[in-house]
């Protein structure tokens, strides 16, 4: 009896990206909830940088997983593919959560963001009519639906950009060309 040899790798860039995208979604949701409950601004300063560092770490570990469970190699394009899928899955899930949170759980979330914007504009010395005009423009983007779309697109773009950098260090080309 002849045994068949499986020549396809057990892991693909898509499967590695999806696996770590699911992990990233859980981390992202927990991070959002913790910072929101603590009243900290996730969009600025240290907390924003920490969020990007977490994404970089997830991409690093996804690349490591891919190489360890595949043939031990990963070319640059595969690393970017992993980062894309990670961002897509993590962004989609966390954006759905954010949408549901803003729409049904904490309906004052957008109002709190606008209050912070007003305070920042007042500190910059903006006049009342300038603040009103700025709020009028930004209000188009201050809906749960806009947060969903921007969250999804932003997660994909951020993951790919971070993936472009991380992959420089994690790629491992096969020294023997495949025929």
Coordinates of N, CA and C in Angstrom, one line a residue:
X1 N 0.8 -1.2 0.0 CA 0.0 0.0 0.0 C 0.9 1.2 0.0
X2 N 0.6 2.1 -0.9 CA 1.4 3.4 -1.0 C 0.8 4.5 -0.2
X3 N 1.6 5.1 0.6 CA 1.2 6.3 1.4 C 1.3 7.6 0.7
X4 N 0.4 8.4 0.8 CA 0.5 9.7 0.2 C 1.2 10.7 1.1
X5 N 2.0 11.5 0.5 CA 2.8 12.5 1.3 C 2.1 13.8 1.1
X6 N 1.8 14.5 2.1 CA 1.1 15.8 2.1 C 2.2 16.8 1.8
X7 N 2.2 17.4 0.6 CA 3.2 18.4 0.3 C 2.7 19.8 0.6
X8 N 1.5 20.0 0.9 CA 1.0 21.4 1.2 C 1.3 21.7 2.7
X9 N 1.7 22.9 3.0 CA 2.0 23.2 4.4 C 0.8 23.2 5.2
X10 N 1.0 22.9 6.5 CA -0.2 22.9 7.4 C -0.7 24.2 7.7
X11 N 0.1 25.2 7.5 CA -0.2 26.6 7.9 C 0.0 27.5 6.6
X12 N -0.9 28.4 6.4 CA -0.8 29.3 5.3 C -0.7 30.8 5.9
X13 N -0.3 31.7 5.1 CA -0.3 33.1 5.6 C -1.7 33.5 6.1
X14 N -2.7 33.1 5.4 CA -4.1 33.4 5.7 C -4.5 32.8 7.1
X15 N -4.2 31.5 7.2 CA -4.6 30.8 8.5 C -3.8 31.4 9.7
X16 N -2.5 31.7 9.5 CA -1.8 32.3 10.6 C -2.3 33.7 10.9
X17 N -2.6 34.5 9.9 CA -3.2 35.8 10.1 C -4.6 35.8 10.8
X18 N -5.4 34.8 10.4 CA -6.7 34.7 11.0 C -6.6 34.3 12.5
X19 N -5.7 33.3 12.7 CA -5.5 32.8 14.1 C -5.1 34.0 15.0
X20 N -4.1 34.7 14.6 CA -3.6 35.8 15.4 C -4.5 37.1 15.3
X21 N -5.3 37.2 14.3 CA -6.4 38.2 14.2 C -7.4 38.0 15.3
X22 N -7.8 36.7 15.5 CA -8.8 36.4 16.5 C -8.2 36.7 17.9
X23 N -6.9 36.4 18.1 CA -6.3 36.7 19.4 C -6.2 38.3 19.5
X24 N -5.9 38.9 18.4 CA -5.8 40.4 18.5 C -7.1 41.0 18.7
X25 N -8.2 40.5 18.2 CA -9.5 41.0 18.5 C -9.8 41.0 20.0
X26 N -9.6 39.8 20.6 CA -9.8 39.7 22.0 C -9.0 40.7 22.8
X27 N -7.7 40.8 22.5 CA -6.8 41.8 23.2 C -7.3 43.2 22.9
X28 N -7.7 43.5 21.7 CA -8.1 44.9 21.3 C -9.4 45.2 22.1
X29 N -10.3 44.3 22.2 CA -11.6 44.6 22.9 C -11.3 44.8 24.4
X30 N -10.5 43.9 25.0 CA -10.2 44.1 26.4 C -9.4 45.4 26.6
X31 N -8.5 45.7 25.8 CA -7.7 47.0 25.9 C -8.7 48.2 25.8
X32 N -9.6 48.2 24.9 CA -10.6 49.3 24.7 C -11.4 49.4 26.0
X33 N -11.9 48.3 26.5 CA -12.8 48.3 27.6 C -12.0 48.8 28.9
X34 N -10.8 48.3 29.1 CA -10.0 48.7 30.3 C -9.7 50.2 30.2
X35 N -9.3 50.7 29.1 CA -8.9 52.1 29.0 C -10.2 53.0 29.1
X36 N -11.3 52.5 28.5 CA -12.5 53.3 28.6 C -13.0 53.4 30.0
X37 N -13.0 52.3 30.7 CA -13.5 52.3 32.1 C -12.6 53.1 33.0
X38 N -11.3 53.1 32.7 CA -10.3 53.9 33.4 C -10.4 55.4 33.0
X39 N -11.1 55.7 31.9 CA -11.2 57.1 31.5 C -10.0 57.6 30.7
X40 N -9.2 56.7 30.2 CA -8.0 57.0 29.5 C -8.2 57.1 28.0
X41 N -7.5 58.0 27.3 CA -7.7 58.3 25.9 C -6.8 57.3 25.1
X42 N -7.4 56.4 24.4 CA -6.7 55.4 23.6 C -6.1 55.9 22.3
X43 N -6.5 57.1 21.9 CA -6.1 57.7 20.6 C -4.9 58.5 20.7
X44 N -4.4 58.8 21.9 CA -3.3 59.8 22.0 C -2.2 59.2 22.9
X45 N -1.0 59.7 22.7 CA 0.1 59.5 23.7 C 0.5 58.1 23.9
X46 N 0.8 57.8 25.1 CA 1.4 56.4 25.5 C 0.4 55.3 25.1
X47 N -0.9 55.5 25.4 CA -1.8 54.4 25.1 C -2.0 54.1 23.7
X48 N -1.8 55.1 22.8 CA -1.9 54.8 21.4 C -0.6 54.1 20.9
X49 N 0.5 54.5 21.4 CA 1.8 53.8 21.1 C 1.8 52.4 21.6
X50 N 1.3 52.2 22.8 CA 1.2 50.8 23.3 C 0.3 49.9 22.4
X51 N -0.8 50.5 21.9 CA -1.6 49.8 21.0 C -0.9 49.3 19.7
X52 N -0.1 50.2 19.2 CA 0.7 49.8 18.0 C 1.8 48.8 18.4
X53 N 2.4 48.9 19.5 CA 3.3 47.9 20.0 C 2.7 46.5 20.1
X54 N 1.5 46.5 20.6 CA 0.8 45.2 20.8 C 0.5 44.6 19.4
X55 N 0.2 45.5 18.4 CA 0.0 45.0 17.0 C 1.3 44.4 16.5
X56 N 2.4 45.1 16.7 CA 3.7 44.7 16.2 C 4.0 43.3 16.9
X57 N 3.8 43.2 18.2 CA 4.1 41.9 18.8 C 3.2 40.8 18.3
X58 N 1.9 41.0 18.0 CA 1.1 40.0 17.4 C 1.6 39.6 16.1
X59 N 2.0 40.5 15.2 CA 2.5 40.2 13.9 C 3.8 39.4 14.1
X60 N 4.7 39.8 15.0 CA 5.9 39.0 15.2 C 5.6 37.6 15.6
X61 N 4.6 37.4 16.5 CA 4.3 36.0 17.0 C 3.6 35.2 15.9
X62 N 2.8 35.9 15.0 CA 2.1 35.3 13.9 C 3.2 34.8 12.9
X63 N 4.2 35.6 12.7 CA 5.3 35.2 11.8 C 6.1 34.0 12.3
X64 N 6.3 34.1 13.6 CA 7.0 33.0 14.3 C 6.2 31.7 14.2
X65 N 4.9 31.8 14.5 CA 4.0 30.6 14.4 C 4.0 30.1 12.9
X66 N 4.0 30.9 12.0 CA 4.0 30.5 10.6 C 5.2 29.7 10.2
X67 N 6.4 30.3 10.6 CA 7.6 29.6 10.3 C 7.8 28.3 11.1
X68 N 7.4 28.2 12.3 CA 7.5 27.0 13.1 C 6.6 25.9 12.7
X69 N 5.4 26.3 12.1 CA 4.5 25.3 11.7 C 4.4 25.0 10.2
X70 N 5.3 25.7 9.5 CA 5.4 25.5 8.1 C 6.7 24.9 7.8
X71 N 7.3 25.4 6.7 CA 8.6 24.8 6.3 C 9.8 25.5 6.9
X72 N 9.6 26.4 7.9 CA 10.6 27.1 8.5 C 11.0 28.4 7.8
X73 N 10.4 28.7 6.7 CA 10.8 29.9 5.9 C 9.6 30.8 5.7
X74 N 9.8 32.1 5.5 CA 8.8 33.0 5.2 C 9.4 34.1 4.4
X75 N 8.8 34.3 3.2 CA 9.3 35.4 2.3 C 8.5 36.7 2.7
X76 N 9.0 37.8 2.2 CA 8.4 39.1 2.6 C 6.9 39.2 2.3
X77 N 6.5 38.7 1.1 CA 5.1 38.8 0.8 C 4.2 38.0 1.7
X78 N 4.7 36.9 2.1 CA 3.9 36.1 3.1 C 3.8 36.8 4.4
X79 N 4.8 37.5 4.8 CA 4.8 38.2 6.1 C 3.7 39.3 6.0
X80 N 3.7 40.0 4.9 CA 2.7 41.1 4.7 C 1.3 40.5 4.6
X81 N 1.2 39.3 4.0 CA -0.1 38.7 3.9 C -0.7 38.3 5.3
X82 N 0.2 37.8 6.1 CA -0.1 37.5 7.5 C -0.6 38.8 8.2
X83 N 0.1 39.9 8.1 CA -0.3 41.1 8.7 C -1.6 41.6 8.2
X84 N -1.8 41.5 6.9 CA -3.1 41.9 6.3 C -4.3 41.1 6.9
X85 N -4.2 39.8 7.0 CA -5.3 39.0 7.5 C -5.5 39.2 9.0
X86 N -4.4 39.4 9.7 CA -4.5 39.7 11.1 C -5.3 41.0 11.3
X87 N -4.9 42.1 10.5 CA -5.6 43.3 10.6 C -7.1 43.3 10.2
X88 N -7.3 42.5 9.2 CA -8.7 42.4 8.7 C -9.6 41.7 9.7
X89 N -9.1 40.6 10.3 CA -9.9 39.8 11.2 C -10.1 40.6 12.6
X90 N -8.9 41.0 13.1 CA -9.0 41.8 14.3 C -9.8 43.1 14.2
X91 N -9.6 43.8 13.1 CA -10.3 45.0 12.8 C -11.8 44.8 12.7
X92 N -12.2 43.7 12.0 CA -13.6 43.5 11.8 C -14.3 43.2 13.1
X93 N -13.7 42.3 13.9 CA -14.3 41.9 15.1 C -14.4 43.0 16.1
X94 N -13.2 43.7 16.3 CA -13.2 44.8 17.2 C -14.1 46.0 16.8
X95 N -14.2 46.2 15.5 CA -15.1 47.3 15.0 C -16.5 47.0 15.2
X96 N -16.9 45.7 15.1 CA -18.3 45.3 15.4 C -18.6 45.5 16.9
X97 N -17.6 45.1 17.7 CA -17.8 45.4 19.1 C -17.9 46.9 19.4
X98 N -17.0 47.7 18.9 CA -17.1 49.1 19.1 C -18.4 49.7 18.6
X99 N -18.9 49.3 17.5 CA -20.2 49.7 17.0 C -21.3 49.4 18.0
X100 N -21.3 48.1 18.4 CA -22.4 47.7 19.4 C -22.2 48.5 20.7
X101 N -21.0 48.7 21.1 CA -20.7 49.4 22.4 C -21.2 50.9 22.3
X102 N -20.9 51.5 21.2 CA -21.3 52.9 21.1 C -22.8 53.1 20.8
X103 N -23.3 52.2 20.0 CA -24.8 52.2 19.7 C -25.7 51.9 20.8
X104 N -25.3 50.8 21.6 CA -26.3 50.3 22.6 C -25.8 50.3 24.0
X105 N -24.5 50.3 24.3 CA -24.1 50.1 25.7 C -23.7 51.5 26.3
X106 N -22.9 52.3 25.6 CA -22.5 53.6 26.1 C -22.8 54.6 25.1
X107 N -24.1 55.0 25.0 CA -24.5 56.0 24.0 C -23.9 57.4 24.2
X108 N -23.3 57.6 25.4 CA -22.7 58.9 25.6 C -21.2 59.0 25.2
X109 N -20.7 57.9 24.6 CA -19.3 57.8 24.3 C -18.9 58.9 23.3
X110 N -19.7 59.1 22.2 CA -19.4 60.1 21.2 C -19.4 61.5 21.8
X111 N -20.4 61.7 22.7 CA -20.5 63.0 23.3 C -19.3 63.3 24.2
X112 N -18.8 62.3 24.9 CA -17.6 62.5 25.7 C -16.4 62.8 24.8
X113 N -16.3 62.2 23.7 CA -15.2 62.5 22.7 C -15.3 63.9 22.2
X114 N -16.5 64.4 21.9 CA -16.7 65.7 21.5 C -16.4 66.7 22.6
X115 N -16.7 66.4 23.8 CA -16.4 67.3 24.9 C -14.9 67.4 25.1
X116 N -14.1 66.3 24.9 CA -12.7 66.4 24.9 C -12.1 67.3 23.7
X117 N -12.8 67.1 22.6 CA -12.4 68.0 21.4 C -12.6 69.5 21.7
X118 N -13.7 69.8 22.3 CA -14.1 71.2 22.6 C -13.0 71.7 23.6
X119 N -12.7 70.9 24.6 CA -11.8 71.4 25.6 C -10.4 71.6 25.0
X120 N -10.0 70.7 24.1 CA -8.7 70.9 23.4 C -8.7 72.1 22.5
X121 N -9.8 72.3 21.8 CA -9.8 73.5 21.0 C -9.8 74.8 21.8
X122 N -10.5 74.8 22.9 CA -10.5 76.0 23.8 C -9.1 76.2 24.3
X123 N -8.4 75.2 24.7 CA -7.0 75.4 25.2 C -6.1 75.9 24.1
X124 N -6.4 75.6 22.8 CA -5.6 76.2 21.7 C -6.0 77.6 21.4
X125 N -7.0 78.1 22.0 CA -7.4 79.5 21.9 C -8.4 79.7 20.7
X126 N -9.1 78.7 20.3 CA -10.0 78.9 19.2 C -11.3 79.6 19.7
X127 N -11.8 80.4 18.8 CA -13.1 81.2 19.1 C -14.3 80.2 19.0
X128 N -15.4 80.6 19.6 CA -16.6 79.8 19.7 C -17.1 79.4 18.3
X129 N -17.1 80.4 17.4 CA -17.6 80.1 16.1 C -16.7 79.1 15.3
X130 N -15.4 79.2 15.6 CA -14.5 78.2 15.0 C -14.7 76.8 15.5
X131 N -14.9 76.8 16.8 CA -15.2 75.5 17.5 C -16.5 74.9 16.9
X132 N -17.5 75.7 16.8 CA -18.8 75.2 16.2 C -18.6 74.7 14.8
X133 N -17.9 75.4 14.0 CA -17.6 75.0 12.6 C -16.9 73.6 12.6
X134 N -15.8 73.5 13.5 CA -15.1 72.3 13.5 C -15.9 71.1 14.0
X135 N -16.8 71.4 15.0 CA -17.7 70.3 15.4 C -18.7 69.9 14.4
X136 N -19.2 70.9 13.6 CA -20.1 70.6 12.5 C -19.5 69.6 11.5
X137 N -18.2 69.9 11.2 CA -17.5 69.1 10.2 C -17.2 67.7 10.8
X138 N -16.7 67.6 12.0 CA -16.4 66.4 12.6 C -17.6 65.5 13.0
X139 N -18.7 66.1 13.1 CA -19.9 65.3 13.5 C -20.3 64.3 12.5
X140 N -19.9 64.6 11.2 CA -20.2 63.6 10.1 C -19.5 62.3 10.4
X141 N -18.3 62.4 11.1 CA -17.5 61.2 11.4 C -17.7 60.6 12.8
X142 N -18.7 61.2 13.5 CA -18.9 60.8 14.9 C -20.2 60.1 15.0
X143 N -20.3 59.0 14.3 CA -21.5 58.1 14.4 C -20.9 56.7 14.6
X144 N -21.7 55.8 15.2 CA -21.3 54.4 15.3 C -20.9 53.8 14.0
X145 N -21.6 54.1 12.9 CA -21.3 53.5 11.6 C -19.9 54.0 11.1
X146 N -19.7 55.3 11.3 CA -18.4 55.9 10.9 C -17.2 55.2 11.7
X147 N -17.5 55.0 13.0 CA -16.4 54.4 13.9 C -16.2 53.0 13.4
X148 N -17.2 52.3 12.9 CA -17.0 50.9 12.4 C -16.2 50.9 11.2
X149 N -16.5 51.8 10.2 CA -15.8 51.8 8.9 C -14.3 52.3 9.2
X150 N -14.2 53.4 9.9 CA -12.8 53.9 10.2 C -12.0 52.9 11.0
X151 N -12.6 52.2 11.9 CA -11.9 51.2 12.7 C -11.4 50.0 11.9
X152 N -12.3 49.5 11.0 CA -11.9 48.4 10.1 C -10.8 48.8 9.1
X153 N -11.0 50.0 8.4 CA -10.0 50.4 7.5 C -8.7 50.8 8.2
X154 N -8.8 51.4 9.3 CA -7.6 51.8 10.1 C -6.8 50.6 10.6
X155 N -7.5 49.6 11.0 CA -6.9 48.4 11.5 C -6.1 47.7 10.4
X156 N -6.7 47.6 9.2 CA -6.0 47.0 8.1 C -4.8 47.8 7.7
X157 N -4.9 49.1 7.6 CA -3.8 49.9 7.2 C -2.7 49.9 8.2
X158 N -3.0 50.0 9.5 CA -2.0 50.0 10.5 C -1.3 48.6 10.5
X159 N -2.0 47.5 10.4 CA -1.4 46.2 10.4 C -0.5 46.0 9.3
X160 N -0.9 46.5 8.1 CA 0.0 46.3 6.9 C 1.2 47.2 7.1
X161 N 1.1 48.4 7.5 CA 2.2 49.3 7.7 C 3.2 48.7 8.7
X162 N 2.7 48.3 9.8 CA 3.5 47.7 10.9 C 4.1 46.4 10.4
X163 N 3.3 45.6 9.6 CA 3.8 44.4 9.0 C 4.9 44.6 8.0
X164 N 4.9 45.7 7.3 CA 6.0 46.0 6.4 C 7.3 46.2 7.1
X165 N 7.2 46.8 8.3 CA 8.4 47.0 9.1 C 8.8 45.7 9.8
X166 N 7.9 45.0 10.5 CA 8.2 43.8 11.2 C 8.8 42.7 10.3
X167 N 8.2 42.6 9.1 CA 8.6 41.5 8.2 C 10.0 41.7 7.8
X168 N 10.6 42.9 7.7 CA 12.0 43.1 7.4 C 12.9 42.3 8.3
X169 N 12.5 42.2 9.6 CA 13.3 41.5 10.6 C 12.9 40.0 10.8
X170 N 11.7 39.6 10.4 CA 11.2 38.3 10.6 C 11.3 37.4 9.4
X171 N 11.5 37.9 8.2 CA 11.5 37.1 7.0 C 12.7 36.2 7.1
X172 N 12.5 35.0 6.5 CA 13.6 34.0 6.4 C 13.4 33.3 5.1
X173 N 14.2 33.7 4.1 CA 14.1 33.1 2.8 C 14.8 31.7 2.7
X174 N 14.2 30.9 1.9 CA 14.7 29.6 1.7 C 16.0 29.7 0.8
X175 N 17.1 29.2 1.3 CA 18.3 29.4 0.5 C 18.4 28.4 -0.7
X176 N 17.5 27.4 -0.7 CA 17.5 26.5 -1.8 C 16.3 26.9 -2.7
X177 N 16.5 27.3 -3.9 CA 15.4 27.6 -4.7 C 14.5 26.4 -5.1
X178 N 13.2 26.7 -5.0 CA 12.2 25.6 -5.4 C 12.0 25.5 -6.9
X179 N 12.0 24.3 -7.4 CA 11.8 24.2 -8.8 C 10.4 23.6 -9.1

